[in-house]
Amino acid sequence: METAQQLDKPALGTNDAARDKAINERDAMTQDTPYPDQTVGKPFVDNPKMRLRDVEVFYDDNQAIHGVSLDIGKNEVVSLIGPSGCGKSTFLRCLNRMNDTIDICKVKGSLHLESQDLYDPKLDVVELRARVGMVFQKPNPFPKSIYDNVAYGPRIHGLANKKYDLDEIVETSLRKAGLWEEVKDRLHAPGTGLSGGQQQRLCIARTIAVSPEVVLMDEPCSALDPIATAKIEELISELSESYTIAIVTHSMQQAARVSHRTAYFHLGRLVEMNDTETVFTKPEHDLTEAYITGRFG
Amino acid sequence: MSETTEKVRKTLARRYRSEKRFKAFGIGAIMIGLLALVILFTDIISKGYSAFYEYSVELTVHLDPEVLEITDVSDAEQLNYGNYTAAVRTALRELFPEVDEAREKRDLYSLLSSSAGYELRDMLTEDPSLLGQTLTLPLQLDDAADLYFKQSPANRDTVRLNDNQKSWLITLEEKELISVGINESLFTRGDSREPEQAGMLGAILGSFFTMLVTLFLSFPIGVAAAIYLEEFAPKNKFTDFIEVNINNLAAVPSIIFGLLGLAVFIGLFGMPRSVPLLGGVVLTLMTLPTVIISSRAAIKAVPPSIRQAAMGLGASKMQVVLHHVLPLALPGMLTGAIIGMAQALGETAPLLMIGMVAFIVDLPSGPLDPATVLPVQIFLWAGSPEQAFVALTSAAIMVLLGFLITMNTIAVVLRKRLERRW
């Protein structure tokens, strides 16, 4: 398929008729284009780290996710893209059972971390979250010192008992997060005193301090300026050597820069998932094409 | 565009005028409130300040062993039960040798406080070698005589003394034997029938022990209940029912808690009457809804992002609450507790029901000794007939208000200091 052509967006305030036509076309696109029965592309890999089949999520009677199936490979960076409200964050939160905290949320389907069923009633959620960590959209360091922020996870999971071990974990995590040089002299300063970008890196350090296998990132750069964003994107590439990463992002450029495979969500359905380069240069489904060319989203 | 501006301009004057009116109402309301406050404070202070000092008369007392009926100085019992009143009265009579008749003598003696002799007893017990010597020292006047000097000369007629007594007092004044000093017994003695000997220490200690019991019971129970209701309780009709009831309890008239104390704690459990322990338990029940409600508000104010971060790291529910929610909610909880305590400090009705209204002279040494509390003491003094109790009542009110203002100020300062900005 040829590269899709950009539809000309009419300038604001000039031609109302042309603008209305474009809007109608877009609405027609989302209503008339049928969803694919099966996800287009290659959503599955061999020996996946996380295997998710027929995932359905309901908020009371509202179905937010319709039968999503995909794999996340070992040490792979998978990005989830799609228009607002299409269920990317909801889906991400299923992977470490953060949806449990929302009373009206019900999750169905088969979700596995390697051989462990995530929704096994015998599974301790606390243990799961030590294996699958999460970085949130708005940096949320604890109102404690930088050291205590990073050390909190290892402390509660009993990963380090002696101060020496704890110091080592804190330093390693801060180095991996690219924050060590900037804070090594003030480890006991409050974490909330850092800049936005530094706080987010602190949250990343905090998350990797417990040595998780998978790191989930929910739009980690959306609250940051471009320079901080660039630093974190570099970080993600480095981290993928040791961890499996799933990142939700609104920025297609970011997805293109950072991830190996990209999954396109539309209104709770997984439309297409493929190698990132393929998705952005040769999308197979019309909806995907419409989204990445900017006709909606 | 200019059409709109015209319309706007026309109504602008009216809008500003109604704004000014609104401001005036607001300021007027505040002024009324302040005026009431000023009137209240002026009244109380003007009535109460005179209770903080007292007049004494300087007498030359001869510690005559015969008059005191003390033969053996080393006998403690003799020292204790010596007839000091006689010695003091002798000294007074020496100043007025013309007083002969029994009734007149009685009038003269009544100018001195009935406890005037005890000062001598204390001095002699400390230094028995003083026996036989002559001392000159200021002795406490009776409340009516004391009141006589506290009045302005125009009001001296209102004091309940007969003409003889008044002329004797004037003589003493002219002889420059009248001095003024701090009323020590106000803060060192318990209650008494005699106004010049009455003090609030008993009531202050009673209030203190009661508050202690209340704090140690209501704070942990209230905080634990708030944490459970906010964090762990399932959201169903039953917990809603509990929440409604707790909010309603905060509005129940306090005397009902007194009835509860009477019926259940005294009647069913057989707890002792009139003790701060029981008072504390009753007041705990009363302040518990306040503490629970303010603690819940403090817990709700902790941002969910912190909880999510902690949970994302794999902290269990209990760890999230203990490590993150509680430390951040603690300032709000403390403020609520202090305000609840201030409220409980001023409570009278429930404590009346459980018996903390008795006339108790001894100072309580712990929460299990019978005691009374400051608001009840005010109530008792307000009902006493002696004129001097008017000043004492107001003085006690000033002390109580002082405590309340201090506690509320601490609560405000604490809240400002520990407030975090997210």
XYZ file of C-alpha atoms in Angstrom:
719
model
C 0.000 0.000 0.000
C 1.254 3.447 -0.838
C 1.967 5.982 1.766
C -1.313 7.666 2.671
C -1.867 11.215 1.556
C -2.378 13.947 4.030
C -5.814 15.478 3.858
C -5.555 19.240 3.825
C -6.854 20.693 7.040
C -8.655 23.960 6.314
C -7.370 26.991 8.235
C -9.368 28.126 11.215
C -11.953 30.793 10.808
C -11.743 31.021 7.034
C -13.985 28.576 5.263
C -16.726 27.190 7.462
C -18.097 24.959 4.730
C -14.793 23.217 4.080
C -14.244 22.740 7.776
C -17.694 21.191 8.231
C -16.977 18.820 5.341
C -13.730 17.654 6.929
C -15.424 17.094 10.277
C -18.214 15.089 8.646
C -15.705 12.955 6.809
C -13.899 12.245 10.024
C -17.079 11.283 11.855
C -18.084 9.053 8.979
C -14.658 7.465 9.121
C -14.977 6.492 12.738
C -18.559 5.330 12.453
C -18.556 3.525 9.169
C -15.187 1.900 8.994
C -15.644 -1.521 10.424
C -13.305 -2.758 13.077
C -11.211 -5.697 11.995
C -12.397 -9.042 13.362
C -8.851 -9.877 14.204
C -6.140 -7.438 15.125
C -4.223 -6.522 12.016
C -0.481 -7.032 11.888
C 1.457 -9.215 14.305
C 0.264 -8.755 17.830
C 1.858 -11.997 19.011
C 5.476 -13.015 19.494
C 7.316 -16.166 20.508
C 8.199 -16.555 24.201
C 6.398 -13.453 25.302
C 7.043 -11.865 28.691
C 3.372 -11.000 29.043
C 0.591 -12.851 27.245
C -2.820 -11.214 27.157
C -5.828 -12.843 25.509
C -9.404 -11.596 25.110
C -9.071 -8.921 27.734
C -12.357 -7.161 28.487
C -12.763 -4.345 30.988
C -16.073 -3.000 32.260
C -16.743 0.124 34.311
C -20.091 -0.886 35.780
C -22.133 -1.508 32.615
C -19.839 0.436 30.343
C -17.477 -1.716 28.345
C -14.163 0.071 28.005
C -12.002 -2.675 26.439
C -13.370 -5.126 23.872
C -11.516 -8.415 23.474
C -7.900 -7.232 23.216
C -5.215 -9.869 22.642
C -1.519 -9.139 22.371
C 1.915 -10.226 23.523
C 4.725 -8.215 25.002
C 8.113 -9.720 24.303
C 11.106 -9.931 26.623
C 13.164 -6.733 26.782
C 10.879 -5.193 24.236
C 9.477 -1.689 24.332
C 5.834 -1.736 23.274
C 3.996 1.538 22.876
C 0.236 1.865 23.043
C -1.137 4.715 20.983
C -4.599 5.917 20.101
C -6.996 8.814 20.494
C -8.079 10.053 23.925
C -10.407 7.774 25.802
C -9.654 4.701 23.746
C -8.677 2.626 26.737
C -4.867 2.615 26.575
C -4.369 3.574 30.221
C -7.151 1.265 31.342
C -5.482 -1.598 29.509
C -2.088 -0.734 30.933
C -3.457 -0.703 34.456
C -4.733 -4.247 34.012
C -1.194 -5.460 33.665
C -0.314 -4.714 37.284
C -3.855 -4.917 38.599
C -4.045 -1.249 39.519
C -7.640 -1.451 38.309
C -8.374 -3.374 41.511
C -8.403 -0.058 43.339
C -11.388 1.104 41.308
C -14.483 -0.513 42.754
C -16.661 -0.445 39.673
C -13.995 -1.873 37.374
C -14.245 -5.502 36.270
C -11.595 -7.277 34.255
C -12.155 -10.439 32.216
C -9.831 -12.480 30.075
C -6.596 -14.321 30.391
C -3.585 -12.306 31.467
C -0.265 -13.994 32.107
C 3.141 -12.814 33.225
C 5.249 -15.644 31.803
C 3.515 -18.615 33.383
C 1.767 -16.751 36.215
C -1.919 -15.975 35.791
C -2.313 -12.374 36.944
C -5.859 -12.827 38.183
C -5.217 -16.094 39.983
C -7.027 -15.764 43.311
C -4.035 -17.306 45.062
C -1.712 -14.644 43.705
C -0.708 -11.916 46.125
C -1.177 -8.612 44.365
C 1.640 -7.082 46.385
C 4.029 -9.651 44.976
C 2.804 -8.981 41.445
C 3.428 -5.284 41.761
C 6.989 -5.960 42.817
C 7.456 -7.737 39.472
C 5.499 -5.261 37.378
C 6.259 -1.651 38.264
C 4.518 1.511 37.135
C 5.483 5.087 36.382
C 2.606 7.547 36.335
C 1.743 10.501 34.177
C 2.273 13.187 36.754
C 5.475 12.730 38.745
C 4.461 11.709 42.259
C 7.509 11.384 44.516
C 6.729 10.719 48.150
C 7.104 13.747 50.439
C 10.257 12.146 51.824
C 13.945 12.506 51.047
C 15.325 11.384 47.688
C 17.061 8.489 49.397
C 13.914 7.365 51.186
C 11.912 7.616 47.981
C 14.151 5.170 46.181
C 14.718 3.005 49.250
C 11.026 2.618 50.063
C 10.356 -0.262 47.678
C 13.396 -2.353 48.652
C 12.639 -1.709 52.314
C 9.069 -2.942 52.287
C 9.888 -5.969 50.172
C 12.836 -6.838 52.369
C 15.294 -6.702 49.483
C 18.003 -5.128 51.570
C 18.419 -5.340 55.280
C 21.751 -3.722 55.874
C 22.321 -0.063 55.282
C 25.225 -0.850 52.983
C 23.031 -2.957 50.706
C 20.357 -0.305 50.672
C 22.863 2.408 49.786
C 24.032 0.284 46.900
C 20.545 -0.288 45.554
C 19.755 3.420 45.812
C 22.916 4.404 43.950
C 22.443 1.807 41.227
C 18.837 2.819 40.652
C 19.644 6.507 40.544
C 22.488 5.854 38.106
C 20.270 3.787 35.852
C 17.712 6.570 35.917
C 20.356 9.086 35.005
C 19.820 11.093 38.157
C 22.790 10.120 40.308
C 25.163 12.877 39.246
C 22.588 15.538 39.909
C 21.519 14.435 43.365
C 24.398 12.489 44.858
C 25.250 15.412 47.128
C 21.768 15.877 48.417
C 20.266 12.492 48.903
C 18.517 13.665 52.017
C 16.864 16.653 50.433
C 13.119 16.265 49.898
C 12.123 14.557 46.678
C 9.465 17.159 46.018
C 12.097 19.857 45.724
C 13.339 18.607 42.349
C 12.253 19.906 38.972
C 9.522 18.107 37.040
C 11.900 16.140 34.852
C 14.075 15.188 37.797
C 11.020 14.117 39.773
C 9.919 11.822 36.989
C 13.388 10.309 36.795
C 13.230 9.863 40.547
C 9.942 7.999 40.118
C 11.587 5.822 37.495
C 14.519 5.154 39.838
C 12.054 4.319 42.574
C 10.271 1.866 40.319
C 13.397 0.059 39.144
C 14.829 -0.087 42.660
C 12.718 -3.168 43.345
C 14.153 -4.853 40.230
C 10.875 -5.458 38.451
C 10.673 -7.556 35.316
C 8.236 -5.275 33.536
C 7.943 -1.499 33.772
C 4.670 0.105 32.759
C 4.736 3.791 31.877
C 1.537 5.765 31.577
C 2.342 8.852 29.477
C 5.469 9.542 31.509
C 6.477 12.639 29.584
C 3.190 14.400 29.072
C 3.750 16.704 32.065
C 7.337 17.553 31.094
C 9.146 20.026 28.858
C 10.859 18.820 25.640
C 14.357 18.622 27.110
C 13.268 16.565 30.096
C 11.235 14.459 27.676
C 14.281 13.811 25.524
C 16.267 12.717 28.571
C 13.584 10.268 29.580
C 13.257 8.855 26.090
C 16.998 8.154 26.131
C 16.515 6.485 29.460
C 13.798 4.238 28.099
C 16.057 2.968 25.362
C 18.758 2.159 27.908
C 16.348 0.555 30.336
C 14.945 -1.749 27.698
C 18.203 -3.699 27.851
C 17.326 -4.854 31.359
C 13.543 -4.550 31.565
C 10.459 -5.137 29.462
C 8.645 -1.851 28.959
C 5.095 -0.969 27.953
C 4.520 2.705 27.409
C 1.296 4.582 26.752
C 1.870 7.733 24.786
C -0.072 10.456 23.088
C 2.832 11.497 21.004
C 3.317 9.457 17.874
C 6.761 10.865 17.439
C 7.704 9.544 20.835
C 6.306 6.115 19.988
C 8.278 6.167 16.773
C 11.480 7.103 18.553
C 11.327 4.836 21.508
C 9.465 1.576 20.834
C 10.073 -1.695 18.997
C 6.428 -2.508 18.403
C 3.400 -0.246 18.484
C -0.228 -1.108 19.260
C -2.971 1.140 17.972
C -6.110 1.257 20.103
C -9.389 2.671 18.913
C -12.408 3.003 21.224
C -11.370 0.039 23.332
C -10.364 -2.262 20.466
C -6.900 -3.215 19.349
C -6.992 -2.347 15.681
C -3.414 -2.914 14.642
C -0.117 -3.950 16.187
C 3.137 -4.225 14.314
C 6.787 -3.227 14.246
C 6.896 0.474 14.903
C 8.387 1.340 11.583
C 5.700 -0.602 9.743
C 2.885 1.005 11.695
C 4.093 4.492 10.955
C 5.119 4.057 7.347
C 2.872 1.280 6.034
C -0.190 0.980 8.275
C -2.429 -1.865 7.182
C -5.795 -0.662 8.478
C -7.659 2.488 7.462
C -8.272 3.590 11.030
C -4.595 3.382 11.841
C -3.768 5.338 8.775
C -6.319 7.994 9.643
C -4.925 8.380 13.126
C -1.283 8.615 12.243
C -1.901 11.047 9.468
C -3.672 13.277 11.888
C -7.207 13.147 10.587
C -8.419 12.610 14.092
C -7.127 12.015 17.582
C -19.214 47.120 20.037
C -20.019 50.629 21.211
C -23.642 49.649 21.779
C -22.535 47.041 24.271
C -20.237 49.490 26.005
C -23.100 51.940 26.432
C -25.299 49.315 28.030
C -22.476 48.152 30.256
C -21.708 51.674 31.363
C -25.272 52.296 32.408
C -25.494 49.304 34.661
C -21.947 49.698 35.958
C -22.862 52.347 38.527
C -25.653 50.169 39.845
C -23.369 47.175 40.117
C -20.767 49.104 42.062
C -23.429 50.475 44.374
C -24.834 47.060 45.208
C -21.294 45.843 45.754
C -20.707 48.647 48.236
C -23.952 47.773 49.994
C -22.891 44.160 50.270
C -19.522 45.155 51.682
C -21.223 47.429 54.203
C -23.441 44.563 55.368
C -20.422 42.345 55.777
C -18.488 44.913 57.753
C -21.571 45.679 59.833
C -22.004 42.029 60.711
C -18.361 41.738 61.724
C -18.638 44.897 63.805
C -21.630 43.525 65.679
C -19.735 40.348 66.414
C -16.681 42.281 67.591
C -18.845 44.556 69.691
C -20.414 41.605 71.434
C -16.948 40.202 72.066
C -15.674 43.488 73.463
C -18.684 43.831 75.748
C -18.255 40.284 76.975
C -14.577 40.647 77.702
C -14.961 44.069 79.318
C -17.669 42.770 81.603
C -15.790 39.678 82.641
C -12.436 41.382 83.129
C -13.853 44.318 85.008
C -15.640 41.979 87.400
C -12.884 39.456 87.712
C -9.590 41.303 87.988
C -10.150 42.155 91.657
C -10.076 38.479 92.575
C -6.415 38.249 91.726
C -5.204 40.415 94.571
C -6.188 40.669 98.221
C -5.784 42.976 101.199
C -4.053 42.035 104.413
C -3.747 43.687 107.806
C -0.393 43.892 109.549
C -0.656 42.667 113.093
C 1.868 42.302 115.868
C 1.261 38.821 117.191
C 2.776 37.525 120.395
C 3.329 33.801 120.187
C 2.427 33.275 123.819
C 2.634 29.575 124.732
C -0.209 29.977 127.207
C -2.571 31.481 124.660
C -1.536 28.963 122.009
C -1.816 26.109 124.540
C 1.489 24.670 123.402
C 3.684 23.297 126.173
C 5.987 20.934 124.347
C 7.472 22.355 121.141
C 8.562 18.974 119.841
C 5.031 17.542 119.957
C 3.732 17.776 116.401
C 0.133 17.326 117.417
C 0.267 20.221 119.817
C 1.826 22.406 117.161
C -0.919 21.447 114.753
C -3.820 22.008 117.083
C -2.541 25.110 118.836
C -5.034 27.913 119.359
C -3.579 30.257 116.787
C -6.899 32.000 116.289
C -6.777 33.185 119.875
C -3.290 34.613 119.407
C -4.332 36.457 116.282
C -7.484 37.801 117.866
C -5.509 38.996 120.853
C -3.280 40.937 118.530
C -6.280 42.568 116.862
C -7.887 43.420 120.181
C -4.727 45.183 121.248
C -5.259 47.652 118.439
C -8.787 48.421 119.637
C -8.689 48.300 123.425
C -12.040 50.107 123.690
C -13.946 47.119 122.288
C -15.483 45.325 125.274
C -18.898 43.901 124.599
C -19.136 40.302 123.426
C -21.122 41.158 120.301
C -18.766 43.956 119.366
C -15.790 41.696 119.882
C -17.349 39.123 117.592
C -17.812 41.791 114.941
C -14.187 42.797 115.344
C -12.922 39.242 115.043
C -15.016 38.648 111.929
C -12.888 41.210 110.115
C -10.108 38.641 110.017
C -10.214 35.566 107.833
C -10.954 32.368 109.703
C -7.752 30.934 108.307
C -5.584 33.842 109.414
C -4.074 31.765 112.165
C -2.850 28.972 109.876
C -0.043 31.102 108.597
C 1.290 31.213 112.143
C 0.941 27.460 112.423
C 2.989 26.924 109.296
C 5.689 29.314 110.508
C 5.875 27.700 113.949
C 5.954 24.176 112.539
C 8.871 25.156 110.366
C 10.771 26.946 113.079
C 9.644 25.934 116.599
C 12.118 28.320 118.159
C 9.735 31.163 117.314
C 7.559 30.186 120.282
C 7.427 33.010 122.802
C 8.557 35.652 120.330
C 6.588 38.542 118.915
C 6.131 38.732 115.175
C 4.717 41.394 112.888
C 3.193 39.962 109.763
C 0.374 40.609 107.274
C -2.681 38.450 107.874
C -5.538 37.708 105.518
C -8.702 39.760 105.910
C -12.185 38.293 105.766
C -13.896 38.506 102.367
C -16.248 41.329 103.403
C -13.386 43.433 104.747
C -11.336 42.653 101.672
C -14.244 43.698 99.490
C -14.557 46.930 101.454
C -11.104 48.030 100.386
C -11.565 46.848 96.813
C -14.536 49.131 96.325
C -14.203 52.715 95.244
C -15.011 55.055 98.169
C -18.409 55.856 96.658
C -19.471 52.190 96.653
C -18.296 51.310 100.096
C -21.837 51.472 101.428
C -22.847 48.417 99.452
C -20.560 46.125 101.434
C -22.290 44.057 104.106
C -20.557 45.428 107.172
C -22.086 47.357 110.059
C -20.962 50.874 110.947
C -18.623 49.771 113.736
C -16.798 47.411 111.440
C -16.482 50.066 108.797
C -15.033 52.598 111.236
C -12.514 50.021 112.517
C -11.410 49.302 108.975
C -10.980 53.004 108.305
C -8.872 53.283 111.459
C -6.686 50.403 110.327
C -6.307 52.087 106.972
C -5.333 55.375 108.558
C -2.779 53.600 110.691
C -1.322 52.286 107.410
C -1.639 48.696 108.488
C -3.486 47.637 105.325
C -1.384 46.210 102.492
C -2.216 44.579 99.205
C -0.717 41.456 97.650
C -1.378 38.655 95.202
C -4.207 36.316 96.099
C -2.136 33.177 96.453
C -4.906 30.877 97.523
C -6.626 31.381 94.150
C -4.183 29.085 92.426
C -2.965 26.986 95.316
C -6.097 25.919 97.137
C -9.209 23.963 96.372
C -12.749 25.155 96.808
C -13.912 26.604 100.132
C -17.006 28.120 101.739
C -14.961 31.189 102.581
C -14.346 33.302 99.496
C -10.953 34.529 100.623
C -9.733 30.954 100.944
C -11.401 29.598 97.834
C -9.116 28.605 94.993
C -9.444 26.968 91.609
C -6.527 24.587 91.798
C -8.831 21.706 92.571
C -10.966 22.483 89.541
C -7.904 23.031 87.331
C -6.433 19.679 88.327
C -9.807 18.016 87.868
C -10.100 19.503 84.386
C -6.539 18.461 83.616
C -7.058 14.834 84.601
C -10.382 14.706 82.781
C -8.801 16.123 79.625
C -5.961 13.618 79.919
C -8.354 10.693 80.050
C -10.414 12.152 77.205
C -7.350 12.685 75.008
C -5.908 9.234 75.587
C -9.221 7.593 74.823
C -10.739 9.685 72.051
C -7.649 10.246 69.898
C -6.619 6.618 69.281
C -10.191 5.353 69.008
C -11.240 8.231 66.747
C -8.215 7.938 64.460
C -8.522 4.163 64.200
C -12.232 4.436 63.412
C -11.580 7.084 60.774
C -8.848 4.990 59.114
C -11.070 1.931 59.069
C -14.058 3.811 57.670
C -12.005 5.581 55.005
C -9.611 2.859 53.917
C -10.869 -0.564 54.771
C -14.622 -0.524 55.160
C -16.578 -1.837 52.159
C -18.831 0.729 50.561
C -22.300 -0.583 51.275
C -25.512 0.527 52.951
C -24.301 -0.521 56.374
C -21.253 1.745 56.307
C -23.390 4.566 54.960
C -25.680 4.034 57.922
C -22.723 4.222 60.290
C -21.501 7.423 58.657
C -24.895 9.092 58.998
C -25.064 8.115 62.638
C -21.617 9.447 63.420
C -22.467 12.776 61.829
C -25.675 12.922 63.833
C -23.914 12.099 67.091
C -21.893 15.260 66.689
C -25.107 17.238 67.073
C -26.537 15.408 70.103
C -26.995 17.657 73.170
C -24.151 16.939 75.539
C -26.341 16.311 78.555
C -27.527 13.097 76.967
C -24.013 11.733 77.226
C -24.236 12.554 80.918
C -27.402 10.501 81.197
C -25.609 7.693 79.401
C -22.764 7.932 81.865
C -25.162 7.839 84.757
C -27.191 4.901 83.506
C -24.512 2.720 81.953
C -21.172 3.556 83.517
C -22.313 4.235 87.050
C -25.398 2.053 87.093
C -24.324 -0.919 85.028
C -20.529 -0.966 85.308
C -20.375 0.469 88.797
C -17.714 3.071 88.091
C -17.052 5.531 90.931
C -18.975 8.795 90.861
C -17.422 12.241 90.493
C -14.029 11.039 89.314
C -12.145 12.447 86.294
C -11.879 8.936 84.883
C -15.632 8.725 84.497
C -15.827 12.321 83.316
C -13.151 11.568 80.744
C -15.025 8.532 79.448
C -18.259 10.507 79.090
C -16.475 13.368 77.326
C -14.721 10.860 75.053
C -18.080 9.706 73.792
C -18.951 13.312 73.185
C -15.802 14.302 71.292
C -15.456 11.043 69.364
C -17.698 12.146 66.469
C -15.729 15.398 66.128
C -12.414 13.558 66.057
C -13.698 10.952 63.585
C -15.137 13.529 61.214
C -12.041 15.724 61.179
C -9.740 12.703 60.851
C -11.724 11.423 57.893
C -11.460 14.816 56.231
C -7.699 14.804 56.825
C -7.373 11.330 55.301
C -9.483 12.275 52.295
C -7.206 15.248 51.693
C -4.173 13.043 51.055
C -3.751 13.097 47.265
C -4.545 9.815 45.543
C -1.339 10.104 43.514
C 0.691 9.258 46.613
C -1.424 6.214 47.327
C -1.159 5.084 43.713
C 2.602 5.494 43.774
C 2.888 3.443 46.950
C 0.559 0.755 45.651
C 2.383 0.653 42.332
C 5.551 -0.202 44.242
C 3.830 -3.140 45.854
C 2.936 -1.724 49.248
C 0.107 -3.561 50.975
C -3.013 -1.670 52.049
C -1.778 -1.403 55.624
C 1.627 -0.154 54.519
C 0.102 2.504 52.321
C -1.958 3.724 55.262
C 0.785 3.578 57.890
C 3.703 4.849 55.814
C 2.048 7.445 53.654
C -1.518 8.344 54.484
C -1.221 8.612 58.248
C 1.884 10.834 58.389
C 0.346 13.191 55.870
C -3.046 13.251 57.577
C -1.649 13.628 61.090
C -1.575 17.457 61.204
C -5.246 17.633 60.289
C -6.075 14.967 62.823
C -4.185 16.767 65.571
C -5.963 20.011 64.813
C -9.306 18.234 65.025
C -8.312 16.608 68.297
C -7.233 19.898 69.865
C -10.454 21.581 68.836
C -12.401 18.618 70.220
C -10.490 18.931 73.497
C -11.200 22.652 73.693
C -14.868 21.859 73.244
C -14.758 19.202 75.948
C -12.943 21.521 78.351
C -15.925 23.829 78.460
C -18.556 21.127 78.909
C -20.621 21.288 82.084
C -23.949 19.518 81.576
C -22.775 15.931 81.114
C -20.417 16.243 84.073
C -23.206 17.515 86.289
C -25.143 14.356 85.558
C -22.328 12.095 86.658
C -21.728 13.895 89.889
C -18.725 16.116 89.268
C -20.709 18.898 90.906
C -20.011 18.039 94.503
C -18.322 20.467 96.851
C -14.849 19.004 96.932
C -12.171 20.703 98.956
C -9.229 18.354 98.604
C -7.002 18.520 95.578
C -7.283 15.421 93.385
C -4.013 13.551 92.999
C -5.044 11.355 90.084
C -7.913 10.493 87.769
C -9.502 8.303 90.405
C -9.908 10.936 93.123
C -13.212 12.800 93.308
C -12.852 16.151 91.637
C -14.701 18.919 89.916
C -13.913 20.708 86.670
C -13.457 24.372 85.900
C -16.822 25.055 84.200
C -18.650 23.330 87.049
C -16.640 25.349 89.562
C -17.786 28.505 87.802
C -21.354 27.262 88.025
C -21.034 26.557 91.754
C -19.402 29.883 92.549
C -21.994 31.744 90.509
C -24.644 30.318 92.792
C -22.932 31.169 96.101
C -24.363 33.983 98.215
C -21.242 35.837 99.341
C -20.572 39.018 97.453
C -16.936 38.167 96.949
C -17.827 35.118 94.872
C -18.920 37.416 92.041
C -15.316 38.424 91.457
C -14.153 34.825 91.868
C -16.652 33.578 89.305
C -15.442 36.082 86.758
C -11.825 35.264 87.578
C -12.480 31.588 86.975
C -14.181 32.457 83.689
C -11.087 34.414 82.674
C -8.859 31.447 83.456
C -11.097 29.090 81.487
C -11.213 31.459 78.524
C -7.436 31.759 78.721
C -7.057 27.983 78.418
C -9.522 27.802 75.532
C -7.871 30.628 73.604
C -4.461 29.030 74.136
C -5.641 25.649 72.915
C -7.290 27.076 69.826
C -4.220 29.175 69.073
C -2.034 26.091 69.317
C -4.373 24.300 66.928
C -4.176 27.133 64.402
C -0.391 27.460 64.664
C 0.052 23.707 64.369
C -2.119 23.582 61.292
C -0.226 26.423 59.604
C 3.154 24.957 60.445
C 2.462 21.429 59.303
C 0.444 22.326 56.241
C 2.007 21.079 53.071
C 1.507 22.556 49.674
C 1.113 20.047 46.942
